[in-house]
Amino acid sequence: MPVRIIVGLQWGDEGKGKMVDHLALDASAVARFSGGANAGHTVETPMGRYALHMLPSGVLRQGVAGMIGSGCVVDPLALLGEISDLENSGVTVADRLLVSGKVHLVHPAARVSEAFSETGADRKIGTTGRGIGPTYVEKFRRRGIRLEDISLPAQFSARCRERADRCAQEFGLEGTAREALVRDTEAFIEASLSMARYVGDVSYTISRILEENGTVIAEGAQGTLLDPDHGTYPYVTCGQCVSGAACTSLGFGPNRVGEVVGILKAYSTRVGEGPFPTEQANETGERIRKAGNEYGTTTGRPRRCGWSDGVLARYATRLNGCDWITLTLLDVLSGFEELQVCTRYELDPEQDLALFETGVRLGAHIPVYETLPGWKEDIRGETRWDALPPNARRYVETLERLAGAPIRAISTGPDRDHLIRRDN
Ligand code: GDP
Ligand code: IMO
Ligand code: MG
């Protein structure tokens, strides 16, 4: 298996971290290909619970190299903080981390700019406040600051201070607000300059690993429906979330991809604003939130919860070219008398996907549900397919049929061994 790409099929938080950690067992390297510290990937291990924001989720496996590709945006303070937190809990990553010199750095001005656009805006997105959007904006208007720029420290520092001045001027910052930005910028410069030891050529290193028959996992962040091209624009993030982006970010050709694995939650969640056809803003949603502990890993915000959406699952599976799917958090649905699954939208049942893709607002679609019987048994931690209650198996098979790819793994709890593999 050369490169294995892992992507989220919904609006993020599908349980990518857990599955990347699982698959990293036989990988040489795990490389993040999108986003920044807006991500929050949880991995529960016997050593404890880790929430990774910037580091690839594979680094909790000893000996697996961690990489961050050029399509990511990196907040140096957040990254260094994460490295030292891990070291304090006994996991050393400094000697096996490689960050592309082409990543763009999240300057403190980006968070200031984001705070203004989220509070004063006519259209609030409900972002994570990590400066992600404004950093990508700077990148594409060709004024961004890249990690490789630290090779000329004096020029780098001058540009960072100039960026702070430009921000202060644009938003009319004065007094303590301006002082805070100046202070944060100096801390940012110092942290960035101390990252020299991690800078390297991710694309070349991956090619060497593949030449030696190693396996690389490309770890996606966020989810397909938050992708700026294919998601529910404008309520999206700014990094590209779909599987194709792994090639451009990490610098390998599509012919190096062995397989694409989609991660699908057994129900739907979304944080922030934007369309969510199967949302249950009622007692059902509350019940799912409570059972699944659906609060943001990065921001702590309550996640919006709802039923599974077979139309969007099929859309995301096709867009990413998923070879197979891992279904996660199935245990959360135990105890529901009945479960609903959206099988189509009422608006033109013949051409659901075509309508969705040609830009008809998702909000105008009325989901049509199939009702399935639930199961009473607690399935948390189950590891055998045959031991699942028949109604749980029927639920999985229904989603499999709707999504259009085999569900080869089922996660039944947060721990490493809470997993059913149907393929071995
Ligand atoms: P990611 O961003 O896709 O990596 O997902 P998050 O870590 O943000 O959210 C997934 C949450 O569900 C985390 O708290 C995980 O520990 C937890 N989790 C993952 N898989 C399962 C599962 O199968 N069952 C339960 N109950 N929790 C899970
Ligand atoms: P992981 O990798 C869930 C959402 C935000 C907001 C929108 C834009 O843990 O699955 P941004 O700060 O990126 O500009 O916010 O995207 N969002 C996520 N939602 N999981 C994530 O990451 C997310 N990253 C961003 O809530 O709606
Ligand atoms: Mg998350």
Coordinates of C-alpha atoms and ligand atoms in Angstrom, one line a residue:
M1 CA 0.0 0.0 0.0
P2 CA 1.8 3.2 -1.1
V3 CA -0.3 6.2 0.0
R4 CA -3.5 5.8 2.0
I5 CA -5.7 8.9 2.2
I6 CA -8.1 9.4 5.1
V7 CA -10.8 12.0 4.7
G8 CA -13.9 13.0 6.6
L9 CA -17.2 12.6 4.7
Q10 CA -19.3 15.1 6.6
W11 CA -18.7 18.4 8.4
G12 CA -15.6 17.3 10.4
D13 CA -15.3 15.5 13.7
E14 CA -16.1 12.1 12.2
G15 CA -13.4 10.4 14.3
K16 CA -10.6 10.7 11.8
G17 CA -8.0 10.9 14.6
K18 CA -8.9 7.5 16.0
M19 CA -8.8 5.8 12.6
V20 CA -5.5 7.4 11.6
D21 CA -4.0 6.2 14.8
H22 CA -5.3 2.7 14.1
L23 CA -4.0 2.6 10.6
A24 CA -0.7 4.2 11.6
L25 CA 0.2 0.9 13.2
D26 CA 1.8 -0.3 9.9
A27 CA 2.7 3.1 8.4
S28 CA 6.1 4.7 8.0
A29 CA 4.7 8.2 8.1
V30 CA 1.5 10.2 8.7
A31 CA 1.2 13.5 6.9
R32 CA -1.4 16.2 7.5
F33 CA -2.5 17.7 4.2
S34 CA -5.0 20.4 5.0
G35 CA -6.1 23.1 7.5
G36 CA -4.3 24.1 10.7
A37 CA -5.1 24.3 14.4
N38 CA -8.8 24.6 13.6
A39 CA -8.7 20.8 13.6
G40 CA -9.1 18.8 16.8
H41 CA -8.4 15.1 16.4
T42 CA -8.9 12.9 19.4
V43 CA -6.9 9.7 20.1
E44 CA -7.6 7.7 23.2
T45 CA -4.7 5.5 24.1
P46 CA -3.7 3.5 27.2
M47 CA -1.4 6.4 28.1
G48 CA -4.3 8.8 28.1
R49 CA -6.5 11.0 25.8
Y50 CA -4.8 13.3 23.3
A51 CA -6.4 16.1 21.3
L52 CA -4.1 16.9 18.4
H53 CA -4.7 20.2 16.5
M54 CA -1.6 20.6 14.3
L55 CA 0.4 17.4 14.7
P56 CA -0.6 14.3 12.6
S57 CA -2.6 11.8 14.7
G58 CA 0.0 9.0 13.8
V59 CA 2.7 10.5 16.1
L60 CA 1.3 8.6 19.1
R61 CA 2.7 5.5 17.5
Q62 CA 6.4 5.2 18.3
G63 CA 8.7 5.3 15.3
V64 CA 6.1 6.8 12.9
A65 CA 7.3 10.0 11.2
G66 CA 5.0 13.0 11.3
M67 CA 4.8 15.5 8.5
I68 CA 2.9 18.7 7.7
G69 CA 2.3 19.4 4.0
S70 CA 2.4 22.7 2.1
G71 CA -1.4 23.0 1.9
C72 CA -1.6 23.5 5.7
V73 CA -1.3 26.7 7.6
V74 CA 0.7 26.6 10.8
D75 CA 0.5 28.6 14.0
P76 CA 4.1 28.2 15.3
L77 CA 3.1 28.8 18.9
A78 CA 0.3 26.3 18.8
L79 CA 2.5 23.7 17.2
L80 CA 5.4 24.2 19.6
G81 CA 3.0 24.1 22.5
E82 CA 1.6 20.8 21.3
I83 CA 5.0 19.3 20.9
S84 CA 6.0 20.3 24.4
D85 CA 2.7 19.1 25.9
L86 CA 3.3 15.7 24.2
E87 CA 6.9 15.6 25.5
N88 CA 5.6 16.3 29.0
S89 CA 3.4 13.2 28.8
G90 CA 6.3 11.1 27.6
V91 CA 5.8 11.2 23.8
T92 CA 8.8 12.6 21.9
V93 CA 8.1 13.9 18.4
A94 CA 10.8 16.5 17.9
D95 CA 13.2 14.1 16.2
R96 CA 10.6 12.7 13.8
L97 CA 8.7 15.7 12.7
L98 CA 9.1 17.4 9.3
V99 CA 7.2 20.5 8.2
S100 CA 7.2 21.8 4.6
G101 CA 9.0 25.1 4.2
K102 CA 6.1 26.1 2.0
V103 CA 3.4 26.1 4.7
H104 CA 2.0 29.5 5.4
L105 CA 2.3 30.8 9.0
V106 CA -0.7 32.1 10.9
H107 CA 0.4 35.6 12.0
P108 CA -1.4 37.0 15.0
A109 CA -2.9 39.6 12.6
A110 CA -5.0 36.8 11.0
R111 CA -6.8 36.2 14.3
V112 CA -7.5 39.9 14.7
S113 CA -8.8 40.1 11.1
E114 CA -11.0 37.0 11.7
A115 CA -12.5 38.4 14.9
F116 CA -13.5 41.6 13.0
S117 CA -15.1 39.7 10.1
E118 CA -17.0 37.4 12.5
T119 CA -18.4 40.1 14.7
G120 CA -19.1 42.9 12.3
A121 CA -20.0 40.7 9.3
D122 CA -23.3 40.5 7.5
R123 CA -22.6 36.8 7.1
K124 CA -21.1 35.1 10.2
I125 CA -19.5 31.7 9.4
G126 CA -19.0 30.6 13.0
T127 CA -15.3 29.9 12.5
T128 CA -13.0 28.4 15.1
G129 CA -11.2 31.8 15.6
R130 CA -7.7 30.2 14.8
G131 CA -6.9 32.7 12.0
I132 CA -7.3 30.0 9.3
G133 CA -9.3 31.9 6.7
P134 CA -7.3 35.2 6.7
T135 CA -4.0 33.2 6.4
Y136 CA -5.3 31.4 3.3
V137 CA -6.5 34.8 2.0
E138 CA -3.0 36.2 2.4
K139 CA -1.5 33.1 0.7
F140 CA -3.7 33.5 -2.4
R141 CA -3.2 37.3 -2.7
R142 CA 0.5 36.4 -2.7
R143 CA 1.5 38.4 0.4
G144 CA 1.7 35.4 2.8
I145 CA 4.5 34.5 5.1
R146 CA 6.0 31.0 4.6
L147 CA 8.0 29.0 7.0
E148 CA 10.9 28.9 4.7
D149 CA 11.1 32.7 5.0
I150 CA 12.8 32.3 8.4
S151 CA 16.0 31.5 6.5
L152 CA 16.6 35.2 6.3
P153 CA 15.7 36.2 9.9
A154 CA 16.1 40.0 9.6
Q155 CA 13.9 40.2 6.6
F156 CA 11.4 37.7 8.1
S157 CA 11.1 39.8 11.3
A158 CA 10.7 43.0 9.4
R159 CA 7.9 41.5 7.3
C160 CA 6.1 40.2 10.3
R161 CA 6.2 43.6 12.0
E162 CA 5.1 45.3 8.8
R163 CA 2.1 42.8 8.7
A164 CA 1.2 43.8 12.3
D165 CA 1.3 47.5 11.3
R166 CA -0.9 47.0 8.3
C167 CA -3.4 45.1 10.4
A168 CA -3.4 47.8 13.1
Q169 CA -4.0 50.4 10.5
E170 CA -6.7 48.5 8.7
F171 CA -8.7 47.9 11.8
G172 CA -7.9 51.1 13.6
L173 CA -6.2 49.3 16.5
E174 CA -5.1 51.6 19.3
G175 CA -4.0 51.4 23.0
T176 CA -4.0 48.0 24.5
A177 CA -5.3 46.3 21.4
R178 CA -2.4 47.5 19.4
E179 CA 0.1 46.7 22.2
A180 CA -1.3 43.2 22.4
L181 CA -0.8 42.7 18.6
V182 CA 2.8 44.0 18.9
R183 CA 3.5 41.7 21.8
D184 CA 2.0 38.7 20.0
T185 CA 3.9 39.5 16.9
E186 CA 7.2 39.4 18.8
A187 CA 6.3 36.0 20.3
F188 CA 5.3 34.8 16.9
I189 CA 8.6 35.9 15.4
E190 CA 10.6 34.1 18.1
A191 CA 8.5 30.9 17.8
S192 CA 8.8 30.9 14.0
L193 CA 12.6 31.3 14.1
S194 CA 12.9 28.4 16.5
M195 CA 11.2 26.1 14.0
A196 CA 14.2 25.8 11.7
R197 CA 15.0 22.3 12.9
Y198 CA 11.7 21.0 11.6
V199 CA 11.8 22.5 8.1
G200 CA 12.3 20.0 5.3
D201 CA 11.1 18.8 1.9
V202 CA 8.0 16.8 2.5
S203 CA 7.4 15.8 -1.1
Y204 CA 10.9 14.5 -1.6
T205 CA 10.9 12.6 1.7
I206 CA 7.6 10.9 0.8
S207 CA 9.0 9.9 -2.5
R208 CA 12.0 8.3 -0.7
I209 CA 9.7 6.4 1.7
L210 CA 7.6 5.1 -1.2
E211 CA 10.7 4.0 -3.1
E212 CA 11.6 1.9 -0.1
N213 CA 8.1 0.3 -0.1
G214 CA 7.0 2.2 2.9
T215 CA 3.4 3.4 3.5
V216 CA 2.4 6.9 4.0
I217 CA -1.0 8.0 5.5
A218 CA -2.3 11.3 4.2
E219 CA -4.5 12.6 7.1
G220 CA -7.3 15.0 6.1
A221 CA -8.7 17.6 8.4
Q222 CA -12.2 19.0 8.6
G223 CA -14.6 17.2 6.2
T224 CA -15.8 17.1 2.6
L225 CA -18.9 19.3 3.2
L226 CA -16.6 22.0 4.6
D227 CA -14.4 22.0 1.5
P228 CA -14.3 25.4 -0.2
D229 CA -15.1 24.0 -3.6
H230 CA -17.4 21.1 -2.9
G231 CA -18.8 21.9 0.5
T232 CA -21.7 24.1 1.5
Y233 CA -20.1 27.4 0.3
P234 CA -19.9 30.0 1.8
Y235 CA -20.2 28.1 5.1
V236 CA -16.9 26.3 4.6
T237 CA -13.3 26.4 5.8
C238 CA -10.5 27.6 3.5
G239 CA -8.2 24.6 3.3
Q240 CA -9.1 22.0 0.7
C241 CA -10.5 18.9 2.5
V242 CA -11.2 16.4 -0.3
S243 CA -8.9 13.5 -1.1
G244 CA -7.5 15.1 -4.3
A245 CA -5.9 17.8 -2.2
A246 CA -3.6 15.3 -0.6
C247 CA -1.6 15.1 -3.8
T248 CA -1.2 18.9 -4.2
S249 CA -0.4 19.5 -0.6
L250 CA 2.0 16.7 0.0
G251 CA 3.6 16.7 -3.5
F252 CA 3.0 13.3 -5.0
G253 CA 1.2 12.2 -8.1
P254 CA -2.3 10.6 -8.1
N255 CA -0.7 7.3 -9.3
R256 CA 0.9 6.9 -5.9
V257 CA -2.5 6.6 -4.1
G258 CA -3.2 3.1 -3.0
E259 CA -6.6 3.7 -1.5
V260 CA -8.9 6.3 -0.1
V261 CA -10.7 5.7 3.2
G262 CA -13.7 7.8 4.1
I263 CA -14.7 8.3 7.7
L264 CA -18.5 8.5 8.3
K265 CA -20.2 9.2 11.6
A266 CA -23.3 7.0 12.2
Y267 CA -25.3 10.3 12.5
S268 CA -24.5 13.9 11.5
T269 CA -23.0 16.8 13.3
R270 CA -21.9 20.3 12.4
V271 CA -20.3 23.2 14.3
G272 CA -20.8 26.7 13.2
E273 CA -23.3 28.2 10.8
G274 CA -24.6 26.8 7.4
P275 CA -27.1 24.3 5.9
F276 CA -27.7 21.0 7.6
P277 CA -30.7 19.3 6.1
T278 CA -31.1 16.5 8.6
E279 CA -30.5 18.6 11.7
Q280 CA -32.7 17.8 14.7
A281 CA -32.8 21.0 16.7
N282 CA -35.0 19.3 19.2
E283 CA -35.0 16.6 21.9
T284 CA -33.6 14.0 19.5
G285 CA -30.6 16.3 18.7
E286 CA -30.1 16.9 22.4
R287 CA -30.2 13.1 23.1
I288 CA -27.5 12.5 20.4
R289 CA -25.4 15.3 21.7
K290 CA -25.5 14.0 25.2
A291 CA -24.9 10.3 24.2
G292 CA -22.0 11.3 21.8
N293 CA -20.6 14.0 24.0
E294 CA -20.8 16.3 21.0
Y295 CA -18.9 19.3 22.0
G296 CA -16.1 20.8 19.8
T297 CA -12.6 19.4 20.5
T298 CA -11.0 22.8 19.6
T299 CA -13.6 25.3 20.8
G300 CA -15.8 23.4 23.2
R301 CA -18.9 24.6 21.3
P302 CA -21.9 22.3 21.4
R303 CA -22.2 20.6 18.0
R304 CA -25.5 20.7 16.1
C305 CA -26.7 17.1 15.8
G306 CA -29.0 15.2 13.4
W307 CA -29.8 12.0 11.6
S308 CA -27.6 10.4 9.0
D309 CA -27.8 11.8 5.5
G310 CA -27.5 9.1 2.8
V311 CA -27.6 11.7 -0.1
L312 CA -24.7 13.6 1.2
A313 CA -22.8 10.4 2.2
R314 CA -23.1 9.2 -1.4
Y315 CA -22.0 12.6 -2.7
A316 CA -18.9 12.7 -0.4
T317 CA -18.0 9.0 -1.2
R318 CA -18.1 9.7 -4.9
L319 CA -16.2 13.0 -4.7
N320 CA -13.4 11.5 -2.8
G321 CA -13.3 8.2 -4.6
C322 CA -13.6 6.2 -1.4
D323 CA -12.5 2.6 -1.7
W324 CA -14.1 1.9 1.7
I325 CA -15.6 3.5 4.7
T326 CA -15.1 3.4 8.4
L327 CA -18.4 4.0 10.2
T328 CA -17.8 5.7 13.6
L329 CA -19.7 6.3 16.9
L330 CA -22.3 3.6 16.2
D331 CA -22.5 2.9 19.9
V332 CA -24.0 6.4 20.4
L333 CA -27.2 5.2 18.7
S334 CA -27.9 2.3 21.1
G335 CA -31.2 2.7 22.9
F336 CA -33.1 4.6 20.3
E337 CA -36.4 3.0 19.6
E338 CA -36.2 4.0 15.9
L339 CA -33.6 5.6 13.7
Q340 CA -34.1 7.8 10.7
V341 CA -31.9 7.9 7.7
C342 CA -32.3 10.4 4.9
T343 CA -32.5 8.5 1.6
R344 CA -33.4 11.4 -0.7
Y345 CA -34.6 15.0 -0.8
E346 CA -38.1 15.9 -1.7
L347 CA -37.0 18.4 -4.4
D348 CA -36.9 16.4 -7.6
P349 CA -36.3 12.9 -6.3
E350 CA -34.9 11.8 -9.7
Q351 CA -32.0 14.2 -9.7
D352 CA -31.0 14.9 -6.1
L353 CA -27.3 15.0 -6.7
A354 CA -27.5 17.0 -9.9
L355 CA -29.5 19.6 -8.1
F356 CA -27.2 19.7 -5.2
E357 CA -24.2 20.1 -7.4
T358 CA -25.6 22.8 -9.6
G359 CA -25.9 25.0 -6.6
V360 CA -29.5 24.7 -5.5
R361 CA -29.4 25.8 -1.9
L362 CA -29.3 22.9 0.4
G363 CA -31.7 24.7 2.7
A364 CA -34.4 24.3 0.1
H365 CA -34.2 20.5 0.3
I366 CA -36.6 18.6 2.4
P367 CA -35.1 15.3 3.6
V368 CA -37.2 12.2 3.1
Y369 CA -36.4 9.6 5.8
E370 CA -36.5 5.8 6.0
T371 CA -37.3 4.7 9.5
L372 CA -35.3 1.7 10.8
P373 CA -35.7 -0.2 14.0
G374 CA -33.2 0.6 16.7
W375 CA -31.5 -1.7 19.2
K376 CA -31.5 -1.8 23.0
E377 CA -28.2 -3.6 23.6
D378 CA -25.1 -1.5 24.6
I379 CA -22.6 -2.2 21.8
R380 CA -19.8 -0.1 23.2
G381 CA -16.5 -1.8 22.7
E382 CA -17.9 -4.6 20.5
T383 CA -15.2 -6.0 18.2
R384 CA -17.2 -8.7 16.3
W385 CA -19.6 -8.0 13.4
D386 CA -21.5 -11.1 14.1
A387 CA -22.1 -10.1 17.7
L388 CA -23.8 -6.8 16.8
P389 CA -27.6 -6.9 17.2
P390 CA -29.3 -7.6 13.9
N391 CA -30.9 -4.1 13.8
A392 CA -27.4 -2.5 14.2
R393 CA -26.2 -4.6 11.3
R394 CA -29.2 -3.6 9.2
Y395 CA -28.5 0.0 10.0
V396 CA -24.9 -0.3 8.9
E397 CA -25.9 -2.2 5.7
T398 CA -28.5 0.6 4.9
L399 CA -25.8 3.3 5.2
E400 CA -23.4 1.2 3.1
R401 CA -26.0 0.9 0.3
L402 CA -26.8 4.6 0.4
A403 CA -23.1 5.7 0.5
G404 CA -22.1 3.4 -2.3
A405 CA -18.9 2.0 -0.8
P406 CA -18.3 -1.0 1.6
I407 CA -18.2 -0.2 5.3
R408 CA -15.2 -2.3 6.2
A409 CA -14.6 -1.0 9.7
I410 CA -17.0 0.1 12.5
S411 CA -15.9 2.1 15.5
T412 CA -17.9 1.2 18.6
G413 CA -16.2 3.4 21.2
P414 CA -13.4 5.9 21.6
D415 CA -10.7 3.5 22.6
R416 CA -8.1 1.9 20.3
D417 CA -9.6 -1.5 20.6
H418 CA -13.2 -0.5 20.2
L419 CA -13.2 -1.5 16.6
I420 CA -14.8 -4.0 14.3
R421 CA -12.9 -4.9 11.1
R422 CA -15.0 -6.7 8.6
D423 CA -12.1 -7.4 6.3
N424 CA -10.0 -9.7 8.4
Ligands
GDP1 P1 -11.9 14.1 14.3 O1 -11.8 15.6 14.2 O2 -12.5 13.6 13.0 O3 -10.6 13.4 14.6 O4 -12.9 13.7 15.5 P2 -13.0 14.4 16.9 O5 -11.8 13.9 17.7 O6 -13.1 15.9 16.8 O7 -14.4 13.9 17.5 C1 -14.6 12.5 17.6 C2 -14.9 12.2 19.1 O8 -15.6 11.0 19.2 C3 -13.7 12.2 20.0 O9 -14.1 12.6 21.3 C4 -13.4 10.7 20.0 O10 -12.7 10.2 21.1 C5 -14.8 10.1 20.0 N1 -14.9 8.8 19.3 C6 -14.3 8.4 18.1 N2 -14.8 7.2 17.7 C7 -15.8 6.9 18.6 C8 -16.8 5.8 18.7 O11 -16.8 4.9 17.9 N3 -17.6 5.9 19.7 C9 -17.6 6.9 20.6 N4 -18.5 6.8 21.6 N5 -16.8 7.9 20.6 C10 -15.9 7.9 19.6
IMO2 P1 -11.7 18.5 12.4 O1 -10.4 18.3 11.6 C1 -15.5 20.5 12.6 C2 -15.7 24.5 10.8 C3 -16.0 25.7 11.8 C4 -16.7 26.6 10.9 C5 -16.0 26.4 9.5 C6 -15.0 27.5 9.2 O2 -11.5 18.3 13.9 O3 -12.8 17.6 11.8 P2 -12.5 27.9 10.2 O4 -12.0 28.2 11.5 O5 -11.9 26.6 9.6 O6 -12.4 29.0 9.2 O7 -14.1 27.6 10.3 O8 -15.4 25.2 9.6 N1 -14.6 23.7 11.2 C7 -14.7 22.5 11.7 N2 -15.8 21.8 12.1 N3 -14.3 20.0 12.7 C8 -13.2 20.6 12.2 O9 -12.0 20.0 12.1 C9 -13.4 21.9 11.8 N4 -12.5 22.9 11.3 C10 -13.3 23.9 10.9 O10 -16.7 25.3 12.9 O11 -18.1 26.2 10.7
MG3 MG -12.4 17.3 15.4

